Coordinates of C-alpha atoms in Angstrom, one line a residue:
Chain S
X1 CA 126.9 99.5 136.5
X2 CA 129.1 97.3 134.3
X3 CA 129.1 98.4 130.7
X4 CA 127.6 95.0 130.0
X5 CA 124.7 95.6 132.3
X6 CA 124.1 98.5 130.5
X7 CA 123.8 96.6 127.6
X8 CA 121.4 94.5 129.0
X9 CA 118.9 97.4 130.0
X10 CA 119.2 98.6 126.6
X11 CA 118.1 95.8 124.9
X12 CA 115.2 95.2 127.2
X13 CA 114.3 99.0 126.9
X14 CA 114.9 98.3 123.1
X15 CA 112.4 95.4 122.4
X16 CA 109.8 97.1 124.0
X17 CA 110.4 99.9 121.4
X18 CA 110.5 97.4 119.0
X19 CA 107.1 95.7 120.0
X20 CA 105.8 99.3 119.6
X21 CA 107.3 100.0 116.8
X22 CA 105.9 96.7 114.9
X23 CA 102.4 98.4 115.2
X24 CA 103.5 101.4 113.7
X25 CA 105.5 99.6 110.9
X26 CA 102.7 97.5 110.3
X27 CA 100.2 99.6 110.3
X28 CA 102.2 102.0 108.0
X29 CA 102.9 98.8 105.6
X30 CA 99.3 97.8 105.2
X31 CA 96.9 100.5 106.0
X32 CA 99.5 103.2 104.4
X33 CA 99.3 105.8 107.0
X34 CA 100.7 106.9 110.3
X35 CA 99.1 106.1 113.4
X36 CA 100.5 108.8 115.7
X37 CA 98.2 107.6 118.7
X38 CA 99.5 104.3 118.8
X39 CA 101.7 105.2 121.3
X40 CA 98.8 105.9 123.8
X41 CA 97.5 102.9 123.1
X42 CA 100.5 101.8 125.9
X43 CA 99.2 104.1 127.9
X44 CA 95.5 102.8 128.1
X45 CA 96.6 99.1 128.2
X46 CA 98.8 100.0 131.5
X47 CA 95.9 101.8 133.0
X48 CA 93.8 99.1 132.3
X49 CA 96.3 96.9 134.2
X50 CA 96.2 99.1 137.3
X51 CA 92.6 99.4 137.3
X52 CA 92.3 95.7 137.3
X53 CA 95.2 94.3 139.4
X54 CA 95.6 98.0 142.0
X55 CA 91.5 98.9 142.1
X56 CA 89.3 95.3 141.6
X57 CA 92.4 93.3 143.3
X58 CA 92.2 90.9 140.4
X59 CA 95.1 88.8 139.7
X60 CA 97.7 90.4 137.5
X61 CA 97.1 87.1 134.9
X62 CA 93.3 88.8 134.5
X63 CA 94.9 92.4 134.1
X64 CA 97.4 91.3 131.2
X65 CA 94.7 89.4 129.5
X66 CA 92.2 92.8 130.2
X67 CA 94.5 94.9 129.4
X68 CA 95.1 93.3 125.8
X69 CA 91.5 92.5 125.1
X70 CA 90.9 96.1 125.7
X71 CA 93.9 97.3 123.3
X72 CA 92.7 95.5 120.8
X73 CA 89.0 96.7 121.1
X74 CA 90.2 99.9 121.2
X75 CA 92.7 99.8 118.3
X76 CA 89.8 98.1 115.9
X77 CA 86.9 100.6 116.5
X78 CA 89.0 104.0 116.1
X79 CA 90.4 102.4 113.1
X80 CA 87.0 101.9 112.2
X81 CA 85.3 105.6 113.7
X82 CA 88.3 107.3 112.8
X83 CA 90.3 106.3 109.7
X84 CA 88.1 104.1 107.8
X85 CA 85.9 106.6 106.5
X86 CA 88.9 108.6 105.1
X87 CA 90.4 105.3 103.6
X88 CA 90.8 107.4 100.0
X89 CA 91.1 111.0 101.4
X90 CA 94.7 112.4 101.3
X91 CA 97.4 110.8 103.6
X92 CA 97.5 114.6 105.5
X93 CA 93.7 114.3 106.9
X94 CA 94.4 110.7 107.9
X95 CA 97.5 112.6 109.7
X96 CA 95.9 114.9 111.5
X97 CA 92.6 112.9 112.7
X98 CA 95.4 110.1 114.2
X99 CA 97.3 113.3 116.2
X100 CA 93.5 114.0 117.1
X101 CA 92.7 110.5 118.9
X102 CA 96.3 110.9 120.3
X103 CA 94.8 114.0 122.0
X104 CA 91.7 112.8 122.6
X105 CA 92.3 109.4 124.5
X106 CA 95.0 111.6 126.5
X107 CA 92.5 114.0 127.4
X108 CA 90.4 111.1 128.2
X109 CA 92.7 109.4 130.6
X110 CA 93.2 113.2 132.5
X111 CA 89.6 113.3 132.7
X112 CA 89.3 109.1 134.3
X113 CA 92.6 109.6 136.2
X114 CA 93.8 112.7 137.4
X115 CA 97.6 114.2 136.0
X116 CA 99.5 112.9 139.0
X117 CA 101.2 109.3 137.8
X118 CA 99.6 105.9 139.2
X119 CA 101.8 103.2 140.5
X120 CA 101.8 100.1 138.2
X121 CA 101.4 97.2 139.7
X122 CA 104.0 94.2 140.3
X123 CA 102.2 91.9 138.0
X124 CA 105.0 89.1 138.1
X125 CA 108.2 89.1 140.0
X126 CA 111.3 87.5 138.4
X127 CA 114.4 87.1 140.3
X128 CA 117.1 89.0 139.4
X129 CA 120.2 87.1 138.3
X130 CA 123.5 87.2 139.1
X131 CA 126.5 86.1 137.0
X132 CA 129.3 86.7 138.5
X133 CA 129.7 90.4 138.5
X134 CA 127.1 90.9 136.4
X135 CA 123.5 91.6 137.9
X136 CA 120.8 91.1 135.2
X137 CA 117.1 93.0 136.6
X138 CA 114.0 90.2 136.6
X139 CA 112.4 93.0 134.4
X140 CA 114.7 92.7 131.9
X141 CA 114.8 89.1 131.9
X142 CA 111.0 88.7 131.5
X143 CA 110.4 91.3 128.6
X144 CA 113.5 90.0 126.6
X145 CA 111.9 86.6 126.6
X146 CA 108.8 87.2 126.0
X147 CA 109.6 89.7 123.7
X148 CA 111.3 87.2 121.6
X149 CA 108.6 84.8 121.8
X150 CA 106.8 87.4 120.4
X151 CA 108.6 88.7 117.3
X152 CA 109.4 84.9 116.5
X153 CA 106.0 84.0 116.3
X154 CA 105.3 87.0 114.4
X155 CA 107.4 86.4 111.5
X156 CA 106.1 82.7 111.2
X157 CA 102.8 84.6 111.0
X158 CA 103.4 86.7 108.4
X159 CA 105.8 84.6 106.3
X160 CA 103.7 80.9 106.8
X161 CA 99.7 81.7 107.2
X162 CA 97.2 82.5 105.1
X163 CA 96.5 85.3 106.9
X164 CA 100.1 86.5 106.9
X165 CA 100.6 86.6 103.3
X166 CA 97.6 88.2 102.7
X167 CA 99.1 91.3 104.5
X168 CA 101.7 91.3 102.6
X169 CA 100.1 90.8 99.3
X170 CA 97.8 94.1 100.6
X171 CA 101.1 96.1 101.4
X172 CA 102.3 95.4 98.3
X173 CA 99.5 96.2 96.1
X174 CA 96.0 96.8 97.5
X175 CA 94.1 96.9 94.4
X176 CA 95.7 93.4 92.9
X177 CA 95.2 91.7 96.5
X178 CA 91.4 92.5 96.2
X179 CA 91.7 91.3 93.0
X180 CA 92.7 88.1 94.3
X181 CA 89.4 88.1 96.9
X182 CA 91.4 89.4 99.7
X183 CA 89.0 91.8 101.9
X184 CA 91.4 94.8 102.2
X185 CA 88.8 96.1 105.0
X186 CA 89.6 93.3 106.7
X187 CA 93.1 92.6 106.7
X188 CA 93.2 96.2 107.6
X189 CA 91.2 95.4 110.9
X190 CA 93.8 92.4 111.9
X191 CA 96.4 94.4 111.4
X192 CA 95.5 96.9 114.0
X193 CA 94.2 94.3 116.0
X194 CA 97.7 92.9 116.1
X195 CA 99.2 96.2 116.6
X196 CA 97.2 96.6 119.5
X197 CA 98.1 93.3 121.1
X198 CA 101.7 94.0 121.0
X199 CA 101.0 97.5 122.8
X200 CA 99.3 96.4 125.5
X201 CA 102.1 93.8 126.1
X202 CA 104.3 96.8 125.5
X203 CA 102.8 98.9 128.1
X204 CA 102.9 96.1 130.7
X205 CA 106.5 96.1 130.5
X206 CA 106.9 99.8 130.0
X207 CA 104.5 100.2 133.4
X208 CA 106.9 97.2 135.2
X209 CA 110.3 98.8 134.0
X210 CA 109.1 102.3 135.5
X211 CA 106.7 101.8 137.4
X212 CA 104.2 104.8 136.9
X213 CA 102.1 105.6 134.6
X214 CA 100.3 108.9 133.5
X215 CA 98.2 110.5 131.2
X216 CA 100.8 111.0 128.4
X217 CA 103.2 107.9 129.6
X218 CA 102.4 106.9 126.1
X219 CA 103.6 109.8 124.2
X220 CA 107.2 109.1 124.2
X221 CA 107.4 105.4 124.3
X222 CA 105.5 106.1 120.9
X223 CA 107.3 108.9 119.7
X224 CA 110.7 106.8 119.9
X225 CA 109.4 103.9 118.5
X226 CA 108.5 105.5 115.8
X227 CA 111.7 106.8 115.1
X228 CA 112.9 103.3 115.7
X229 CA 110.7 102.3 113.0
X230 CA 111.7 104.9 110.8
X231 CA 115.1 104.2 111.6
X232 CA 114.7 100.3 110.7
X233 CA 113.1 101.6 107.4
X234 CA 109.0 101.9 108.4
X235 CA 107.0 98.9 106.4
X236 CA 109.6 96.5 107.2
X237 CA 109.0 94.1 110.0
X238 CA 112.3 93.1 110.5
X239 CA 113.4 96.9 110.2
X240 CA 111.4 97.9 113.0
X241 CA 112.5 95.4 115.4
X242 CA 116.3 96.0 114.6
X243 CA 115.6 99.6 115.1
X244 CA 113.7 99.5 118.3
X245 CA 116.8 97.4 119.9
X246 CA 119.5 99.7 118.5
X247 CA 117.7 102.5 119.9
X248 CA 117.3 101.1 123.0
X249 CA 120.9 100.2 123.3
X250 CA 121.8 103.3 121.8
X251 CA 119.6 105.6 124.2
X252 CA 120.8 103.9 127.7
X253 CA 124.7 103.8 126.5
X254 CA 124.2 107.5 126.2
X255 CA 122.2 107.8 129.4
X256 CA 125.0 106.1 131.0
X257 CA 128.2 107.2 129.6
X258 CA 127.5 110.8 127.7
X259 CA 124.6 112.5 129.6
X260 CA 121.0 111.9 130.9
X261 CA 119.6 115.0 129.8
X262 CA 121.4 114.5 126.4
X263 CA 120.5 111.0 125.8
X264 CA 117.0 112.3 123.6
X265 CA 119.0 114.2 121.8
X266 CA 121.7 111.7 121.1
X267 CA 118.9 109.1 120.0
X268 CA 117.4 111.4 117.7
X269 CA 120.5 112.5 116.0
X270 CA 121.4 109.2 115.2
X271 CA 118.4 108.8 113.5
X272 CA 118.6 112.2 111.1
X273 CA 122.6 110.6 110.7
X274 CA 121.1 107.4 109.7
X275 CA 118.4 108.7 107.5
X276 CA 120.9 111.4 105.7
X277 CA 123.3 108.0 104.2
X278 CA 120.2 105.8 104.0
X279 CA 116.7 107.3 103.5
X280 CA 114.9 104.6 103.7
X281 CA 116.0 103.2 106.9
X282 CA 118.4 100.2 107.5
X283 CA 116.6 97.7 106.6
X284 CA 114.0 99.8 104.3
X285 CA 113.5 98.7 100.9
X286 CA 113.2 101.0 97.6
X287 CA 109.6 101.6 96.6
X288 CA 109.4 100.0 93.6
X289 CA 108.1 101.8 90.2
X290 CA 105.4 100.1 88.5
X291 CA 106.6 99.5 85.0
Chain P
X1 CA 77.8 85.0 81.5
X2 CA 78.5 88.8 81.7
X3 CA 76.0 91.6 80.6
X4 CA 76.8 95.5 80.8
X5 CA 74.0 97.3 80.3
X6 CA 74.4 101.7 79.4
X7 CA 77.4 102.3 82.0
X8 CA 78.9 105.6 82.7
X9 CA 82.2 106.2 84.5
X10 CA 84.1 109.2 85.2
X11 CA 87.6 110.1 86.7
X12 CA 86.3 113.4 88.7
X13 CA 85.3 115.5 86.0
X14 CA 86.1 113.4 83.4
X15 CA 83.6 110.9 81.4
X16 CA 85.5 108.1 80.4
X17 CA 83.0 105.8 79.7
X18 CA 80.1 106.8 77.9
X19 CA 77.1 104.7 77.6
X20 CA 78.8 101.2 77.1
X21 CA 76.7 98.3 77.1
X22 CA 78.4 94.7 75.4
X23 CA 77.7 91.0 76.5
X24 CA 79.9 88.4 76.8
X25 CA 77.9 85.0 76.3
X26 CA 79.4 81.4 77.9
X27 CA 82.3 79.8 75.9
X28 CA 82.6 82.9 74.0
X29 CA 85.8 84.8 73.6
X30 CA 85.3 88.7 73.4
X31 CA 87.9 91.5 72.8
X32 CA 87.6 95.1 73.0
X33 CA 90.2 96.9 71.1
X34 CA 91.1 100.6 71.3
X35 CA 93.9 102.9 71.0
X36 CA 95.4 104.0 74.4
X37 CA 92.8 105.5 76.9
X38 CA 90.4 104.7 74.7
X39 CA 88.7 103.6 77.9
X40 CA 89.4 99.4 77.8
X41 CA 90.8 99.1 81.4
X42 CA 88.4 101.5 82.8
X43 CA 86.0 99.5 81.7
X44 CA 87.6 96.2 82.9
X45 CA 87.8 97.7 86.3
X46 CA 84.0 98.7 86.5
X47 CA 83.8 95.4 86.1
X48 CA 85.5 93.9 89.2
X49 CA 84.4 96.4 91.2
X50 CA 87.6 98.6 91.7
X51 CA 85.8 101.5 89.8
X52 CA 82.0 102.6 89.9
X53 CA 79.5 103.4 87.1
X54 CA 77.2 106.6 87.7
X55 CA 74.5 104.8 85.6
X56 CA 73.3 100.8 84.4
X57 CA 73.8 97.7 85.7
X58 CA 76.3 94.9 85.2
X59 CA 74.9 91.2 85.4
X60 CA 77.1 88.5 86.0
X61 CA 75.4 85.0 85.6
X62 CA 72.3 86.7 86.2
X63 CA 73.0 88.2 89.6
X64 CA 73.9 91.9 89.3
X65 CA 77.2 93.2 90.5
X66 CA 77.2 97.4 89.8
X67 CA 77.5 97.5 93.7
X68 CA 79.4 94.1 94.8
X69 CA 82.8 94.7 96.5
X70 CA 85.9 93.7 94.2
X71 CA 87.3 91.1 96.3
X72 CA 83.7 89.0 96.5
X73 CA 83.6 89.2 92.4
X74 CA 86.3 86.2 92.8
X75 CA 84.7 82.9 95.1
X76 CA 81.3 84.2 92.4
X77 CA 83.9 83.3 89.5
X78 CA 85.2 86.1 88.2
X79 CA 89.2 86.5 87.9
X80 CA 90.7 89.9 86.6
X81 CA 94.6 90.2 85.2
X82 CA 95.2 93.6 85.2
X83 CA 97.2 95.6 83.1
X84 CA 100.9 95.6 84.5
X85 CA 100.2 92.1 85.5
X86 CA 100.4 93.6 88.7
X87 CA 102.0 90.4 90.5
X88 CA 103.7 90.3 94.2
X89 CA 106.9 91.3 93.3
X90 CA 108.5 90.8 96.8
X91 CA 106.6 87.2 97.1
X92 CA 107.7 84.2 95.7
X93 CA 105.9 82.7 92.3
X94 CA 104.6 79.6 94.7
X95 CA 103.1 82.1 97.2
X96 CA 101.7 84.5 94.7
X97 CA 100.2 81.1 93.5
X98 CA 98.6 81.1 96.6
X99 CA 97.5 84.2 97.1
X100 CA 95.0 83.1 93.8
X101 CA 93.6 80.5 95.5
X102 CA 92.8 83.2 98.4
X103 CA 88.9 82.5 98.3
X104 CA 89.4 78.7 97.8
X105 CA 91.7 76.9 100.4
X106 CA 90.9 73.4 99.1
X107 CA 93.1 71.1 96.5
X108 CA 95.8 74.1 96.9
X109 CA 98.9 71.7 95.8
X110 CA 96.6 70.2 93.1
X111 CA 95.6 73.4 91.4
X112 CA 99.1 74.8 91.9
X113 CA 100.6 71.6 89.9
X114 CA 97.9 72.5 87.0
X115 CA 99.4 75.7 86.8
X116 CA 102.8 74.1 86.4
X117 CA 101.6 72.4 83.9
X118 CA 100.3 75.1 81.5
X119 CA 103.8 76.6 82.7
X120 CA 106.5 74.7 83.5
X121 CA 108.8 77.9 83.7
X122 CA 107.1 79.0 86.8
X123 CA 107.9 75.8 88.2
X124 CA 111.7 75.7 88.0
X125 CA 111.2 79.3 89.5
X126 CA 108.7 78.2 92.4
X127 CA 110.7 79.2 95.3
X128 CA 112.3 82.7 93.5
X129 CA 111.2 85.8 93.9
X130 CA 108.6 86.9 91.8
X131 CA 110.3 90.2 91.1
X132 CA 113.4 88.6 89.5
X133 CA 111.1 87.1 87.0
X134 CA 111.3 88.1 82.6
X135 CA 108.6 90.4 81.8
X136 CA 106.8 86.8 79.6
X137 CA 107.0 85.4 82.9
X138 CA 105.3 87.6 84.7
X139 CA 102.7 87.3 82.4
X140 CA 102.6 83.9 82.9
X141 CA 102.6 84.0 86.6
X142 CA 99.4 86.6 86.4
X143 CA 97.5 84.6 83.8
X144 CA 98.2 81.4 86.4
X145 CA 97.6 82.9 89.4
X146 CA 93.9 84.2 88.2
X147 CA 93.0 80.4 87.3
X148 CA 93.8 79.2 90.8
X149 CA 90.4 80.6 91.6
X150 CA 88.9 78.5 88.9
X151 CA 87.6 81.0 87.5
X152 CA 84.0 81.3 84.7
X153 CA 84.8 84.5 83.6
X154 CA 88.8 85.5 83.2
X155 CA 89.5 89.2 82.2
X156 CA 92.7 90.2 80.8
X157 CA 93.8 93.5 80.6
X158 CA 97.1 94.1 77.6
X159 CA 98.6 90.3 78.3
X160 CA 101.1 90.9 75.5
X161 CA 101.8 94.3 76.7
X162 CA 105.7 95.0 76.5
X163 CA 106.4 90.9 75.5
X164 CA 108.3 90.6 72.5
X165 CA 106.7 89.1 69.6
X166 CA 107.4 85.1 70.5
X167 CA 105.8 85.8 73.9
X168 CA 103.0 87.5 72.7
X169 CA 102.0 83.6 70.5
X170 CA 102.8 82.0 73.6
X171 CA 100.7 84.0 75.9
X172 CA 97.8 83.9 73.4
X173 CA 98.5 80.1 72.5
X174 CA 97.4 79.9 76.6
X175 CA 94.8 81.5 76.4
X176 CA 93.0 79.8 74.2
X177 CA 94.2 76.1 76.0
X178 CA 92.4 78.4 79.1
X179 CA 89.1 78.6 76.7
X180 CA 88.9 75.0 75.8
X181 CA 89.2 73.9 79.2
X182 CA 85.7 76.2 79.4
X183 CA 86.8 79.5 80.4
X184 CA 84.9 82.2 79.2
X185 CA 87.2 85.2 78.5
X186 CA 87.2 89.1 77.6
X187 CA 89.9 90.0 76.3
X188 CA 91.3 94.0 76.2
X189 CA 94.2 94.4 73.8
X190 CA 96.2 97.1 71.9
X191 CA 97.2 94.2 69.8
X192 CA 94.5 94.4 67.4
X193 CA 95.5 91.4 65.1
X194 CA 96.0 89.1 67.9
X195 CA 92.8 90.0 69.6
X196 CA 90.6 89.7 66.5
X197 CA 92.1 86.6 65.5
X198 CA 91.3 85.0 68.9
X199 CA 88.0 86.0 69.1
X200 CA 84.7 85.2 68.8
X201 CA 83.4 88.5 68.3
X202 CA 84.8 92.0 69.5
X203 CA 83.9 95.9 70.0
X204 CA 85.8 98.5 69.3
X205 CA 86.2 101.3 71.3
X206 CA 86.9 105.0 70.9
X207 CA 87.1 107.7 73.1
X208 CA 85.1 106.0 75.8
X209 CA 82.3 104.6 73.5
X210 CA 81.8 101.5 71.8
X211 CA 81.5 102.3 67.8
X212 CA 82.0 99.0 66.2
X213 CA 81.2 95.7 66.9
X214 CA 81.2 92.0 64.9
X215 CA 82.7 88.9 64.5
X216 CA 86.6 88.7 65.0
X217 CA 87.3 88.0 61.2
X218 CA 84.1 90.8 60.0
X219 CA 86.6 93.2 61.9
X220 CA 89.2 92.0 60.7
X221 CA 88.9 92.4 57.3
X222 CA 86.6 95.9 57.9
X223 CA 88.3 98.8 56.1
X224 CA 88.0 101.3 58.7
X225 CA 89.9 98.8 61.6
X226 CA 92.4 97.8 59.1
X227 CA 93.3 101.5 58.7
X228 CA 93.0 102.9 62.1
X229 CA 94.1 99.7 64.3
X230 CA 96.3 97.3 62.0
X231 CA 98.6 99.8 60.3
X232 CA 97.8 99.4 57.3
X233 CA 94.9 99.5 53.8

């Protein structure tokens, strides 16, 4: 494979990192904490998907839209069963009960499906295309668009509704936003109900690019996506989808020109690299001391 | 308007607020003074729900409000600056603007012109972000963004806090356009000759308990405030 094909992978591996990683960032910047089971939230949606399209032979249209209705369910009640009630305990119990429903929906999915790896459907086909030398995979093509439908519409979101700001104006200060008769509760809710969404698509394309899925498919998908985050400085929207394409990019250049088995490695030192000249992340911003 | 009737609020183990009751009547303007942590914000934020008395009740226009959620105080008509001012700092002054009129989404651009033109500083800044704002217009932004909600009661926590003295008339020269418009407002300060000069009446607080109260000018020329509160026999 050309080195520009390369490329290509890695930014299609890359924005499904960053679609993950926007749920982490998100969540992080308005609910404050760390939701380590957000990566099995990929997981469920691409089961869901299977079941659907592989077991009820429903069209894979009914399995995207299942698949993200479920996320989202999902996402909202164990924010709800889970982290709600410890809303003001300290940020190390709200840690540990999220690596709890990590293990827990993973256990779960054992239990449902078995440990050997399902085949994921092909939900749509894309053609692949070729330009001149250069072969570009239908997989690719279809999560690099739609993941930039995505994070477009996202932004507008944030930056131009009601809704938006009022995320913002809860990441920035809870207490003044409730102040201002903005239902922290709720914009809490939205936000993983977003965060959710974007993981189900994620796991769509995650199931499509690699076409099995098991119990713990989820784990590191999540894991790397929230380095990514990390990386693109965690809170920051924009952060988070910079990171998740730079480490994509980043993790198949190294798959194909350093080593396979090295390429974890490789991704992960650039992030303790990146984080020793910049703590904050790239596009991380200082927190700033009330006066 | 507002009645707080025998509260009691602790931090943990500490009482902060012991046995505070004080009414605020329609049209008045009331001001607690107090040294620091004498126990004025605490109280403010019992009010609006961010903090929880043990004991009493708090009636606002006769509905009580001990238990209501902060963030439903506001569409009843209750608007809180807090000390800090406490504005969006990464927002722009137009969309903290907004963020005021949260709980109303009608006449937006109307009320937001209003503001403009109690502060036409804010204006030329509309579009910057709030964080690159002067401390006085901060202050500004705060006090505007509360009366987007139209508010019946406004409570400000320490508006001339770290304002030099010019600011401080201006701020207070605002709010007392706010209380002709029909505002009712409580008023914390550390300022002690501003506050009493502005209001109708006041209470003074000490360590977490009201131990004076009266008329704005009784206090004002009361031996005992004059020595502990405006430096000075």
């Amino acid at each position: 494979m050309s080195f520009l094909s390369n490329f290509i992978s890695g930014l299609s591996l890359g924005s499904i990192y960053a679609l993950i990683a926007l749920g982490y960032t998100m969540v992080y910047g308005i609910a404050k904490m760390l939701n380590f089971a957000h990566g099995d939230v990929i997981m469920v949606g691409a089961f869901t998907v299977i079941v659907v399209v592989n077991s009820l032979g429903l069209p894979g249209v009914v399995g995207i839209l299942a698949s993200v209705l479920i996320c989202v369910l999902m996402g909202v009640t164990i924010e709800r069963i889970a982290y709600k009630p410890l809303r003001s305990s300290p940020p190390l119990s709200v840690l540990i009960t999220a690596i709890g429903v990590s293990y827990f929906l993973q256990s779960l999915a054992l239990l449902i499906f078995g440990s050997t790896q399902k085949s994921f459907p092909k939900v749509f086909t894309v053609a692949p295309v070729h330009l001149g030398e250069l072969t570009i995979k239908g997989e690719s093509i279809e999560t690099l668009a739609v993941t930039t439908v995505i994070m477009v519409g996202l932004t507008l979101f944030i930056n131009k509704t009601k809704m938006g700001k009022a995320m913002r104006a809860v990441s920035e200060d809870r207490e003044a936003a409730e102040l201002m008769g903005i239902s922290v509760n709720r914009t809490i809710t939205v936000t993983f109900a977003i965060g959710s969404a974007l993981a189900a698509v994620a796991g769509l394309f995650f199931g499509a690019t690699y076409g099995f899925i098991g119990p713990y498919s989820g784990a590191m998908p999540g894991i790397k996506a929230f380095v990514a985050a990390v990386f693109g400085g965690i809170g920051s929207i924009p952060g988070a989808m910079l990171g998740g394409i730079l480490l994509g990019i980043i993790e198949n250049l190294a798959k194909a020109y350093i080593s396979t088995e090295l390429s974890d490695a490789i991704v992960f030192g650039v992030l303790v690299l990146v984080l020793l000249v910049k703590p904050t992340g790239l596009l991380g911003k200082k927190i700033n001391e009330k006066v | 308007m507002l009645k707080v009737e025998n509260i009691n609020v602790y931090y943990g183990q500490i009482h902060a607020i012991k046995d505070v009751s004080f009414e605020v009547k329609p049209g008045e303007i009331v001001s607690l003074i107090g040294a620091n942590g004498a126990g004025k914000s605490t109280i403010l934020k019992t009010i609006s729900g961010l903090l929880r008395s043990k004991t009493g009740h708090i009636t606002f226009k006769g509905e009580d409000i001990s238990k209501t959620e902060a963030y439903k105080l506001v569409p009843k008509g209750l608007a809180h600056v807090p000390e800090g001012r406490r504005i969006f700092l990464q927002m722009t002054v137009k969309e903290n603007l907004e963020m005021g009129a949260y709980t109303k989404g009608e006449d937006m651009e109307k009320d937001i012109e209003s503001v403009y033109s109690h502060f036409p500083r804010l204006k030329e800044r509309q579009n910057q972000i709030a964080g690159t704002l002067s401390g006085g217009e901060q202050q500004m932004l705060a006090m505007g963004r509360a009366m987007m909600s139209h508010p019946d009661l406004l409570i400000l926590d320490e508006p001339s806090m770290g304002l030099a003295p010019i600011l401080v008339q201006g701020i207070f020269d605002i709010i007392k356009e706010f209380h002709k418009m029909g505002t009712t407002i409580l008023l914390v300060e550390q300022n002690a000759e501003m506050a009493l000069s502005i209001a109708d009446r006041a209470y003074v607080l000490e360590s977490g308990r009201i131990v004076l109260t009266g008329t704005g000018a009784e206090l004002k020329a009361s031996d005992a405030i004059k020595k502990a509160y405006l430096g000075g026999a």
